[in-house]
Amino acid sequence: MKPLAVVQFFTWMGLFCMWMFYSVAVARKVFGAEDPASAIYEQGIQFASKTMIIYQIVSTIFAFLYHTFPRR
């Protein structure tokens, strides 16, 4: 269980970092916006928010369906 605890720790640390920096990274790296006051930066933040909503919906659906996989 100790190796699993280490893996779990770093997994949650990675997720925490993703939740903090994902929107800014999308705005800067995907949309190419450097100025946080610009309209393109705001579009990048909104796009990142929409992709996180889709991520959460898919994760929730998968969590409810996950218990059916071992039966197959």
Coordinates of N, CA and C in Angstrom, one line a residue:
M1 N 0.8 -1.2 0.0 CA 0.0 0.0 0.0 C 0.8 1.3 0.0
K2 N 2.1 1.2 0.5 CA 2.9 2.4 0.5 C 3.2 2.9 -0.9
P3 N 3.6 2.0 -1.8 CA 3.8 2.6 -3.2 C 2.6 3.2 -3.8
L4 N 1.4 2.6 -3.5 CA 0.1 3.2 -4.0 C -0.1 4.6 -3.3
A5 N 0.2 4.7 -2.1 CA 0.0 6.0 -1.4 C 0.9 7.1 -2.1
V6 N 2.1 6.7 -2.4 CA 3.0 7.7 -3.1 C 2.4 8.1 -4.5
V7 N 2.0 7.1 -5.2 CA 1.4 7.4 -6.5 C 0.1 8.3 -6.3
Q8 N -0.7 8.0 -5.4 CA -1.9 8.7 -5.1 C -1.6 10.2 -4.7
F9 N -0.5 10.4 -3.9 CA -0.1 11.7 -3.5 C 0.2 12.5 -4.7
F10 N 1.1 12.0 -5.6 CA 1.5 12.8 -6.8 C 0.4 12.9 -7.8
T11 N -0.5 12.0 -7.8 CA -1.7 12.2 -8.7 C -2.5 13.4 -8.3
W12 N -2.8 13.5 -7.0 CA -3.6 14.6 -6.5 C -2.8 15.9 -6.6
M13 N -1.5 15.8 -6.4 CA -0.7 17.1 -6.6 C -0.8 17.5 -8.0
G14 N -0.7 16.6 -9.0 CA -0.8 17.0 -10.4 C -2.2 17.5 -10.7
L15 N -3.2 16.9 -10.2 CA -4.6 17.5 -10.4 C -4.8 18.8 -9.8
F16 N -4.2 19.0 -8.6 CA -4.3 20.3 -8.0 C -3.7 21.4 -8.9
C17 N -2.5 21.1 -9.4 CA -1.8 22.1 -10.2 C -2.5 22.3 -11.5
M18 N -3.1 21.2 -12.1 CA -3.9 21.4 -13.3 C -5.1 22.3 -13.1
W19 N -5.8 22.1 -11.9 CA -7.0 23.0 -11.6 C -6.6 24.4 -11.5
M20 N -5.4 24.7 -10.9 CA -4.9 26.0 -10.7 C -4.5 26.7 -12.0
F21 N -3.8 26.0 -12.8 CA -3.1 26.7 -13.9 C -3.7 26.4 -15.3
Y22 N -4.7 25.5 -15.4 CA -5.2 25.1 -16.7 C -5.8 26.3 -17.5
S23 N -6.6 27.1 -16.9 CA -7.2 28.2 -17.6 C -6.2 29.2 -18.1
V24 N -5.3 29.6 -17.3 CA -4.2 30.5 -17.7 C -3.4 29.9 -18.8
A25 N -3.0 28.6 -18.7 CA -2.2 28.0 -19.7 C -2.9 28.0 -21.0
V26 N -4.2 27.7 -21.0 CA -5.0 27.6 -22.3 C -5.0 29.0 -22.9
A27 N -5.3 30.0 -22.1 CA -5.4 31.4 -22.6 C -4.0 31.8 -23.2
R28 N -2.9 31.5 -22.5 CA -1.6 32.0 -23.0 C -1.1 31.1 -24.1
K29 N -1.1 29.8 -24.0 CA -0.5 28.9 -24.9 C -1.3 28.5 -26.1
V30 N -2.6 28.3 -25.9 CA -3.5 27.9 -27.0 C -4.0 29.2 -27.8
F31 N -4.4 30.2 -27.0 CA -5.0 31.4 -27.7 C -3.9 32.5 -27.9
G32 N -2.7 32.3 -27.3 CA -1.6 33.2 -27.6 C -1.8 34.6 -26.9
A33 N -2.6 34.7 -25.9 CA -2.8 36.0 -25.2 C -1.8 36.2 -24.1
E34 N -1.2 37.3 -24.1 CA -0.2 37.6 -23.0 C -0.8 38.6 -22.0
D35 N -1.6 39.5 -22.5 CA -2.2 40.5 -21.6 C -3.5 40.0 -21.0
P36 N -3.5 39.9 -19.6 CA -4.7 39.4 -19.0 C -6.0 40.4 -19.2
A37 N -5.7 41.6 -19.6 CA -6.8 42.5 -19.8 C -7.4 42.4 -21.2
S38 N -6.8 41.6 -22.1 CA -7.3 41.6 -23.5 C -8.5 40.7 -23.7
A39 N -9.2 40.9 -24.8 CA -10.4 40.1 -25.1 C -10.0 38.7 -25.4
I40 N -8.9 38.5 -26.1 CA -8.5 37.1 -26.5 C -8.2 36.3 -25.3
Y41 N -7.6 36.9 -24.3 CA -7.3 36.2 -23.0 C -8.6 35.8 -22.3
E42 N -9.6 36.6 -22.3 CA -10.9 36.3 -21.7 C -11.5 35.1 -22.5
Q43 N -11.4 35.1 -23.8 CA -11.9 34.0 -24.6 C -11.2 32.7 -24.3
G44 N -9.9 32.8 -24.0 CA -9.2 31.6 -23.6 C -9.6 31.1 -22.3
I45 N -9.8 32.0 -21.3 CA -10.3 31.6 -20.0 C -11.7 30.9 -20.1
Q46 N -12.6 31.5 -20.9 CA -13.9 31.0 -21.1 C -13.9 29.6 -21.8
F47 N -13.0 29.5 -22.8 CA -12.9 28.2 -23.5 C -12.4 27.1 -22.5
A48 N -11.4 27.5 -21.7 CA -10.9 26.5 -20.7 C -12.0 26.1 -19.7
S49 N -12.8 27.1 -19.3 CA -13.9 26.8 -18.4 C -14.9 25.8 -19.0
K50 N -15.2 26.0 -20.3 CA -16.1 25.1 -21.0 C -15.5 23.7 -21.1
T51 N -14.2 23.6 -21.4 CA -13.6 22.3 -21.5 C -13.6 21.6 -20.1
M52 N -13.4 22.3 -19.0 CA -13.5 21.7 -17.7 C -14.9 21.3 -17.3
I53 N -15.9 22.0 -17.8 CA -17.3 21.6 -17.6 C -17.5 20.2 -18.3
I54 N -17.1 20.1 -19.5 CA -17.2 18.8 -20.3 C -16.5 17.7 -19.6
Y55 N -15.3 18.0 -19.1 CA -14.5 17.1 -18.3 C -15.2 16.5 -17.1
Q56 N -15.8 17.5 -16.4 CA -16.6 17.1 -15.2 C -17.8 16.2 -15.5
I57 N -18.5 16.6 -16.5 CA -19.7 15.8 -16.9 C -19.3 14.4 -17.4
V58 N -18.3 14.3 -18.2 CA -17.8 13.0 -18.6 C -17.4 12.2 -17.4
S59 N -16.6 12.8 -16.5 CA -16.1 12.0 -15.3 C -17.3 11.6 -14.5
T60 N -18.3 12.4 -14.3 CA -19.5 12.0 -13.5 C -20.2 10.9 -14.1
I61 N -20.4 10.9 -15.4 CA -21.1 9.8 -16.1 C -20.3 8.6 -16.0
F62 N -19.0 8.6 -16.2 CA -18.2 7.5 -16.1 C -18.2 6.9 -14.7
A63 N -18.2 7.7 -13.7 CA -18.3 7.3 -12.3 C -19.6 6.5 -12.1
F64 N -20.7 6.9 -12.6 CA -21.9 6.2 -12.4 C -22.0 4.9 -13.2
L65 N -21.3 4.8 -14.3 CA -21.3 3.6 -15.2 C -20.1 2.6 -14.8
Y66 N -19.2 3.1 -14.0 CA -18.0 2.3 -13.7 C -18.3 1.0 -13.1
H67 N -19.3 0.9 -12.2 CA -19.6 -0.3 -11.5 C -20.1 -1.4 -12.4
T68 N -20.6 -1.1 -13.6 CA -21.1 -2.1 -14.5 C -20.0 -2.8 -15.3
F69 N -18.8 -2.2 -15.4 CA -17.7 -2.8 -16.1 C -17.2 -4.2 -15.6
P70 N -17.1 -4.4 -14.3 CA -16.6 -5.8 -13.9 C -17.6 -6.9 -14.2
R71 N -18.9 -6.5 -14.3 CA -19.9 -7.6 -14.6 C -19.8 -8.1 -16.0
R72 N -19.1 -7.3 -16.9 CA -19.1 -7.7 -18.3 C -17.9 -8.6 -18.6

